PDB file of C-alpha atoms in Angstrom:
ATOM      1  CA  MET A 113     -23.808 -34.779  11.687  1.00 52.00           C
ATOM      2  CA  ASN A 114     -26.006 -33.808   8.789  1.00 48.00           C
ATOM      3  CA  LYS A 115     -24.898 -31.930   5.681  1.00 42.00           C
ATOM      4  CA  VAL A 116     -26.576 -28.628   6.654  1.00 38.00           C
ATOM      5  CA  THR A 117     -24.845 -28.600  10.059  1.00 37.00           C
ATOM      6  CA  LEU A 118     -21.473 -29.340   8.492  1.00 31.00           C
ATOM      7  CA  ILE A 119     -21.884 -26.537   5.929  1.00 32.00           C
ATOM      8  CA  THR A 120     -22.945 -24.131   8.674  1.00 32.00           C
ATOM      9  CA  ILE A 121     -19.874 -25.012  10.777  1.00 31.00           C
ATOM     10  CA  LEU A 122     -17.536 -24.649   7.797  1.00 30.00           C
ATOM     11  CA  PHE A 123     -19.039 -21.304   6.811  1.00 33.00           C
ATOM     12  CA  ALA A 124     -18.916 -19.997  10.378  1.00 35.00           C
ATOM     13  CA  SER A 125     -15.302 -21.065  10.889  1.00 32.00           C
ATOM     14  CA  THR A 126     -14.230 -19.567   7.559  1.00 33.00           C
ATOM     15  CA  SER A 127     -15.963 -16.335   8.449  1.00 36.00           C
ATOM     16  CA  PHE A 128     -14.387 -16.330  11.911  1.00 37.00           C
ATOM     17  CA  PHE A 129     -10.860 -16.837  10.606  1.00 37.00           C
ATOM     18  CA  ALA A 130     -11.289 -14.291   7.823  1.00 40.00           C
ATOM     19  CA  ASN A 131     -12.483 -11.693  10.322  1.00 41.00           C
ATOM     20  CA  ALA A 132      -9.676 -12.585  12.732  1.00 42.00           C
ATOM     21  CA  ASN A 133      -7.120 -11.943  10.003  1.00 50.00           C
ATOM     22  CA  LEU A 134      -8.794  -8.732   8.880  1.00 54.00           C
ATOM     23  CA  SER A 135      -8.479  -7.451  12.437  1.00 64.00           C
ATOM     24  CA  LYS A 136      -4.723  -7.206  11.725  1.00 84.00           C
ATOM     25  CA  ILE A 137      -5.445  -4.301   9.385  1.00 95.00           C
ATOM     26  CA  PRO A 138      -5.211  -0.970  11.220  1.00 95.00           C
ATOM     27  CA  SER A 139      -8.499   0.925  11.214  1.00 96.00           C
ATOM     28  CA  GLY A 140      -7.024   3.857   9.284  1.00 96.00           C
ATOM     29  CA  PHE A 141      -6.257   1.601   6.324  1.00 97.00           C
ATOM     30  CA  VAL A 142      -9.716   0.074   6.488  1.00 97.00           C
ATOM     31  CA  SER A 143     -11.322   3.522   6.582  1.00 97.00           C
ATOM     32  CA  ILE A 144      -9.337   4.863   3.619  1.00 98.00           C
ATOM     33  CA  ALA A 145      -9.893   1.673   1.611  1.00 98.00           C
ATOM     34  CA  ASN A 146     -13.633   1.775   2.283  1.00 98.00           C
ATOM     35  CA  ASP A 147     -13.880   5.481   1.437  1.00 98.00           C
ATOM     36  CA  VAL A 148     -12.093   5.003  -1.880  1.00 98.00           C
ATOM     37  CA  GLY A 149     -13.531   1.593  -2.727  1.00 98.00           C
ATOM     38  CA  VAL A 150     -10.520  -0.716  -2.726  1.00 98.00           C
ATOM     39  CA  PRO A 151     -10.088  -3.998  -0.838  1.00 97.00           C
ATOM     40  CA  SER A 152      -8.573  -3.126   2.547  1.00 97.00           C
ATOM     41  CA  ASP A 153      -6.532  -6.329   2.732  1.00 97.00           C
ATOM     42  CA  VAL A 154      -4.902  -5.693  -0.640  1.00 97.00           C
ATOM     43  CA  PHE A 155      -4.347  -2.016   0.152  1.00 98.00           C
ATOM     44  CA  TYR A 156      -2.709  -2.831   3.480  1.00 98.00           C
ATOM     45  CA  SER A 157      -0.555  -5.486   1.781  1.00 97.00           C
ATOM     46  CA  ILE A 158       0.699  -2.838  -0.661  1.00 98.00           C
ATOM     47  CA  ALA A 159       1.646  -0.666   2.319  1.00 98.00           C
ATOM     48  CA  ILE A 160       3.542  -3.523   3.941  1.00 97.00           C
ATOM     49  CA  ARG A 161       5.375  -4.240   0.681  1.00 96.00           C
ATOM     50  CA  GLU A 162       6.193  -0.588   0.089  1.00 97.00           C
ATOM     51  CA  SER A 163       7.272   0.691   3.508  1.00 96.00           C
ATOM     52  CA  ARG A 164       7.803  -2.367   5.716  1.00 94.00           C
ATOM     53  CA  VAL A 165       9.753  -2.082   8.946  1.00 93.00           C
ATOM     54  CA  ALA A 166      10.233  -4.801  11.533  1.00 88.00           C
ATOM     55  CA  THR A 167       8.986  -4.233  15.054  1.00 84.00           C
ATOM     56  CA  ASN A 168      10.417  -5.561  18.292  1.00 80.00           C
ATOM     57  CA  LYS A 169       7.370  -7.865  18.419  1.00 82.00           C
ATOM     58  CA  ASN A 170       8.509  -9.869  15.390  1.00 80.00           C
ATOM     59  CA  ARG A 171       5.980  -8.188  13.081  1.00 83.00           C
ATOM     60  CA  ALA A 172       6.250  -6.086   9.954  1.00 85.00           C
ATOM     61  CA  ILE A 173       4.323  -2.834   9.727  1.00 92.00           C
ATOM     62  CA  PRO A 174       4.180  -0.015   7.177  1.00 96.00           C
ATOM     63  CA  TRP A 175       6.217   3.072   8.090  1.00 97.00           C
ATOM     64  CA  PRO A 176       4.672   6.505   7.366  1.00 97.00           C
ATOM     65  CA  TRP A 177       7.995   8.323   6.926  1.00 97.00           C
ATOM     66  CA  ALA A 178       9.635   6.007   4.398  1.00 98.00           C
ATOM     67  CA  VAL A 179      11.274   7.242   1.196  1.00 98.00           C
ATOM     68  CA  ASN A 180      12.699   5.361  -1.747  1.00 98.00           C
ATOM     69  CA  HIS A 181      15.158   7.583  -3.575  1.00 98.00           C
ATOM     70  CA  ARG A 182      16.685   6.041  -6.673  1.00 95.00           C
ATOM     71  CA  GLY A 183      16.481   2.531  -5.225  1.00 94.00           C
ATOM     72  CA  THR A 184      17.683   3.399  -1.732  1.00 97.00           C
ATOM     73  CA  ALA A 185      15.178   2.904   1.072  1.00 96.00           C
ATOM     74  CA  LEU A 186      15.299   5.564   3.764  1.00 97.00           C
ATOM     75  CA  TYR A 187      13.330   5.551   7.011  1.00 97.00           C
ATOM     76  CA  PHE A 188      12.955   8.822   8.876  1.00 98.00           C
ATOM     77  CA  LYS A 189      12.096   9.216  12.548  1.00 97.00           C
ATOM     78  CA  ASP A 190       9.296  11.701  11.900  1.00 98.00           C
ATOM     79  CA  ARG A 191       7.425  13.750   9.334  1.00 98.00           C
ATOM     80  CA  ASP A 192       9.625  16.841   9.665  1.00 98.00           C
ATOM     81  CA  SER A 193      12.802  14.857   8.977  1.00 98.00           C
ATOM     82  CA  MET A 194      11.298  13.242   5.909  1.00 98.00           C
ATOM     83  CA  TYR A 195       9.909  16.545   4.651  1.00 98.00           C
ATOM     84  CA  ASN A 196      13.246  18.350   5.057  1.00 98.00           C
ATOM     85  CA  TYR A 197      15.012  15.614   3.087  1.00 98.00           C
ATOM     86  CA  LEU A 198      12.412  15.698   0.302  1.00 98.00           C
ATOM     87  CA  LYS A 199      12.400  19.493   0.197  1.00 98.00           C
ATOM     88  CA  GLU A 200      16.147  19.435  -0.524  1.00 98.00           C
ATOM     89  CA  LEU A 201      15.656  16.911  -3.321  1.00 98.00           C
ATOM     90  CA  VAL A 202      12.997  19.064  -4.963  1.00 98.00           C
ATOM     91  CA  LYS A 203      15.123  22.191  -4.460  1.00 98.00           C
ATOM     92  CA  ASP A 204      17.930  20.395  -6.344  1.00 98.00           C
ATOM     93  CA  GLY A 205      15.521  19.525  -9.172  1.00 98.00           C
ATOM     94  CA  ASP A 206      15.113  15.863  -8.232  1.00 98.00           C
ATOM     95  CA  ARG A 207      11.449  14.858  -8.319  1.00 97.00           C
ATOM     96  CA  ASN A 208      11.872  11.104  -8.772  1.00 97.00           C
ATOM     97  CA  PHE A 209      11.247   9.609  -5.346  1.00 98.00           C
ATOM     98  CA  ASP A 210       8.574   7.515  -3.655  1.00 98.00           C
ATOM     99  CA  MET A 211       7.270   8.498  -0.248  1.00 98.00           C
ATOM    100  CA  GLY A 212       4.982   7.527   2.571  1.00 98.00           C
ATOM    101  CA  LEU A 213       3.078   4.428   3.593  1.00 98.00           C
ATOM    102  CA  VAL A 214       2.225   3.335   0.046  1.00 98.00           C
ATOM    103  CA  GLN A 215       5.162   5.027  -1.703  1.00 98.00           C
ATOM    104  CA  THR A 216       3.466   7.378  -4.137  1.00 97.00           C
ATOM    105  CA  ASN A 217       5.978   8.800  -6.595  1.00 97.00           C
ATOM    106  CA  TRP A 218       6.296  12.584  -6.469  1.00 98.00           C
ATOM    107  CA  ARG A 219       7.234  12.895 -10.146  1.00 97.00           C
ATOM    108  CA  TRP A 220       4.105  11.093 -11.353  1.00 96.00           C
ATOM    109  CA  HIS A 221       1.634  11.877  -8.564  1.00 97.00           C
ATOM    110  CA  ASN A 222       2.420  15.356  -7.267  1.00 97.00           C
ATOM    111  CA  HIS A 223      -0.830  16.553  -8.859  1.00 97.00           C
ATOM    112  CA  ARG A 224      -2.665  14.617  -6.131  1.00 97.00           C
ATOM    113  CA  TYR A 225      -1.369  17.031  -3.476  1.00 98.00           C
ATOM    114  CA  THR A 226      -1.507  20.766  -2.883  1.00 98.00           C
ATOM    115  CA  SER A 227       2.093  20.791  -1.603  1.00 98.00           C
ATOM    116  CA  LEU A 228       5.036  18.604  -0.687  1.00 98.00           C
ATOM    117  CA  TRP A 229       4.185  19.143   2.978  1.00 98.00           C
ATOM    118  CA  GLU A 230       0.678  17.811   2.388  1.00 98.00           C
ATOM    119  CA  ALA A 231       2.167  14.781   0.637  1.00 98.00           C
ATOM    120  CA  THR A 232       4.072  13.898   3.816  1.00 98.00           C
ATOM    121  CA  ASN A 233       0.821  13.568   5.778  1.00 98.00           C
ATOM    122  CA  PRO A 234       0.288   9.796   6.187  1.00 97.00           C
ATOM    123  CA  VAL A 235      -3.494   9.952   5.717  1.00 97.00           C
ATOM    124  CA  THR A 236      -3.290  12.209   2.676  1.00 98.00           C
ATOM    125  CA  SER A 237      -0.514  10.149   1.118  1.00 97.00           C
ATOM    126  CA  ALA A 238      -2.303   6.844   1.748  1.00 98.00           C
ATOM    127  CA  THR A 239      -5.524   8.271   0.331  1.00 98.00           C
ATOM    128  CA  ALA A 240      -3.676   9.338  -2.818  1.00 98.00           C
ATOM    129  CA  GLY A 241      -2.277   5.815  -3.190  1.00 98.00           C
ATOM    130  CA  ALA A 242      -5.691   4.227  -2.642  1.00 98.00           C
ATOM    131  CA  THR A 243      -7.251   6.583  -5.172  1.00 98.00           C
ATOM    132  CA  TYR A 244      -4.605   5.633  -7.718  1.00 98.00           C
ATOM    133  CA  LEU A 245      -5.245   1.937  -7.043  1.00 98.00           C
ATOM    134  CA  ARG A 246      -8.997   2.512  -7.528  1.00 98.00           C
ATOM    135  CA  GLU A 247      -8.313   4.223 -10.871  1.00 98.00           C
ATOM    136  CA  LEU A 248      -6.191   1.249 -11.947  1.00 98.00           C
ATOM    137  CA  ILE A 249      -8.858  -1.250 -10.878  1.00 98.00           C
ATOM    138  CA  ASP A 250     -11.396   0.658 -12.966  1.00 98.00           C
ATOM    139  CA  LYS A 251      -9.042   0.800 -15.980  1.00 97.00           C
ATOM    140  CA  ASN A 252      -8.448  -2.947 -15.699  1.00 96.00           C
ATOM    141  CA  GLU A 253     -12.119  -3.952 -15.676  1.00 96.00           C
ATOM    142  CA  GLY A 254     -12.176  -4.680 -11.954  1.00 96.00           C
ATOM    143  CA  ASP A 255      -9.128  -6.958 -11.967  1.00 96.00           C
ATOM    144  CA  VAL A 256      -7.629  -6.127  -8.572  1.00 96.00           C
ATOM    145  CA  TRP A 257      -4.404  -8.097  -9.009  1.00 96.00           C
ATOM    146  CA  LYS A 258      -3.691  -6.703 -12.461  1.00 97.00           C
ATOM    147  CA  ALA A 259      -4.203  -3.220 -10.982  1.00 98.00           C
ATOM    148  CA  VAL A 260      -1.773  -4.036  -8.157  1.00 98.00           C
ATOM    149  CA  GLY A 261       0.937  -4.894 -10.686  1.00 97.00           C
ATOM    150  CA  LYS A 262       0.336  -1.677 -12.579  1.00 97.00           C
ATOM    151  CA  TYR A 263       0.414   0.285  -9.306  1.00 97.00           C
ATOM    152  CA  HIS A 264       4.117  -0.482  -9.176  1.00 95.00           C
ATOM    153  CA  SER A 265       4.974  -0.660 -12.851  1.00 94.00           C
ATOM    154  CA  PRO A 266       2.349   0.518 -15.342  1.00 93.00           C
ATOM    155  CA  SER A 267       4.327  -0.300 -18.476  1.00 94.00           C
ATOM    156  CA  ASN A 268       6.754  -3.104 -17.567  1.00 96.00           C
ATOM    157  CA  LYS A 269       4.856  -6.407 -17.546  1.00 96.00           C
ATOM    158  CA  THR A 270       7.651  -8.403 -15.902  1.00 97.00           C
ATOM    159  CA  ARG A 271       8.110  -5.932 -13.044  1.00 96.00           C
ATOM    160  CA  ALA A 272       4.326  -5.637 -12.665  1.00 97.00           C
ATOM    161  CA  SER A 273       3.977  -9.408 -12.462  1.00 97.00           C
ATOM    162  CA  ASN A 274       6.777  -9.747  -9.897  1.00 98.00           C
ATOM    163  CA  TYR A 275       5.283  -6.981  -7.765  1.00 97.00           C
ATOM    164  CA  ARG A 276       1.781  -8.413  -8.032  1.00 97.00           C
ATOM    165  CA  GLN A 277       3.070 -11.807  -6.845  1.00 97.00           C
ATOM    166  CA  ALA A 278       4.988 -10.238  -3.936  1.00 97.00           C
ATOM    167  CA  VAL A 279       1.938  -8.285  -2.734  1.00 97.00           C
ATOM    168  CA  LYS A 280      -0.314 -11.305  -3.190  1.00 96.00           C
ATOM    169  CA  GLN A 281       2.097 -13.397  -1.111  1.00 96.00           C
ATOM    170  CA  ILE A 282       1.960 -10.816   1.698  1.00 95.00           C
ATOM    171  CA  CYS A 283      -1.806 -10.595   1.465  1.00 96.00           C
ATOM    172  CA  CYS A 284      -2.390 -14.337   1.488  1.00 94.00           C
ATOM    173  CA  SER A 285       0.181 -15.252   4.130  1.00 92.00           C
ATOM    174  CA  GLU A 286       0.232 -12.236   6.474  1.00 91.00           C
ATOM    175  CA  VAL A 287      -3.044 -10.349   6.110  1.00 93.00           C
ATOM    176  CA  ASN A 288      -5.979 -12.429   4.877  1.00 92.00           C
ATOM    177  CA  PRO A 289      -5.807 -15.857   3.219  1.00 90.00           C
ATOM    178  CA  LEU A 290      -9.102 -15.139   1.463  1.00 91.00           C
ATOM    179  CA  CYS A 291      -7.560 -12.331  -0.596  1.00 86.00           C
ATOM    180  CA  CYS A 292      -5.985 -15.050  -2.752  1.00 81.00           C
ATOM    181  CA  ASP A 293      -9.440 -15.445  -4.260  1.00 80.00           C
ATOM    182  CA  TYR A 294      -9.655 -11.963  -5.828  1.00 77.00           C
TER     183      TYR A 294
END
């Protein structure tokens, strides 16, 4: 086997396996990531880290009606249930909660929505999270992994580093091994 043939086989197999792994990413995540300009594998890995639930098929998927309120993870059966819970929090003056597929924080990101109801829409919420990630990538001179850390913890370097490593682990082991190269 000559060198050119070997390189061609290696390139083709790498491309095949990368595409096979990327097929694990639901099309909605790919669409939002492409529209906003963030890597879909990294974006989907953030969603898995933020709102992961186990399925009966031994997989982990993001859950659209997930809330983190003061460190307690809550998973609602539907949008209305999540909205009613959040509406009560806001009514009581509590604005510090994360919500949705990529857990945008209402206190810091409510300006990205026209209403709390809109924020409970999975597509709108995910788009807001992707937009925030894009802003962080731009602020960090294109460094995707640094932006991922700041997505979770903009001012605490230790928490940002731990989060970045957790998302990178998900990305590299569950979503797309090639995302380790970003």
